[in-house]
Amino acid sequence: MKVHDVQAGVRTRVIRTRTSSIPRTYRLTVEPAPGSGPVGGTVEVQGSRWLFRRDPATVPLDPLVEVRRGYWDTLFTVWVTPVVDVRVTVR
């Protein structure tokens, strides 16, 4: 489990893998900082691009986000850009 405190408007990498090719689902729990308002923003998912090209995907940042790393995603990165200060817990 990793915890990241992310400031509003700052694009921050929360997941980066470079060696494993075993499929896995990551769960991001996103909590707003006290008094900052509801969670919002974007999550960018970048899978491997060297063997089986996978375009980046962008999904809304919600209190619970699940992202899946596929079998060929040995190079896998997830970025979060919130609209309010948040704490992201990666499980």
Phi, psi and omega in degrees: 000131177237144180239133180232128171266120187241130179278152179303132176079359182260120178285119187231132177281126180247341177221136174210118175237149182225355187231331187274138175247013179277127179302144182204145174252127177259139177248123177256120174259123186242123180239132177288151174295150181306129177077009184263351179102184184287155179291139176194166180134207183227155172238125177253128181244121180241111176272182180301145180237006187265330182251296175249103187300126178234119179290151177298146177243142177239129178230159179293146175276116180240172178302331176226122180232134175246131176235144184244129172264125182275178183301321183266005182272064178290330173255109189220127182224141176233128179246145177237134174231099183273161175266346173228162176298134183221165169244122181253124175250124181258124179239000000 
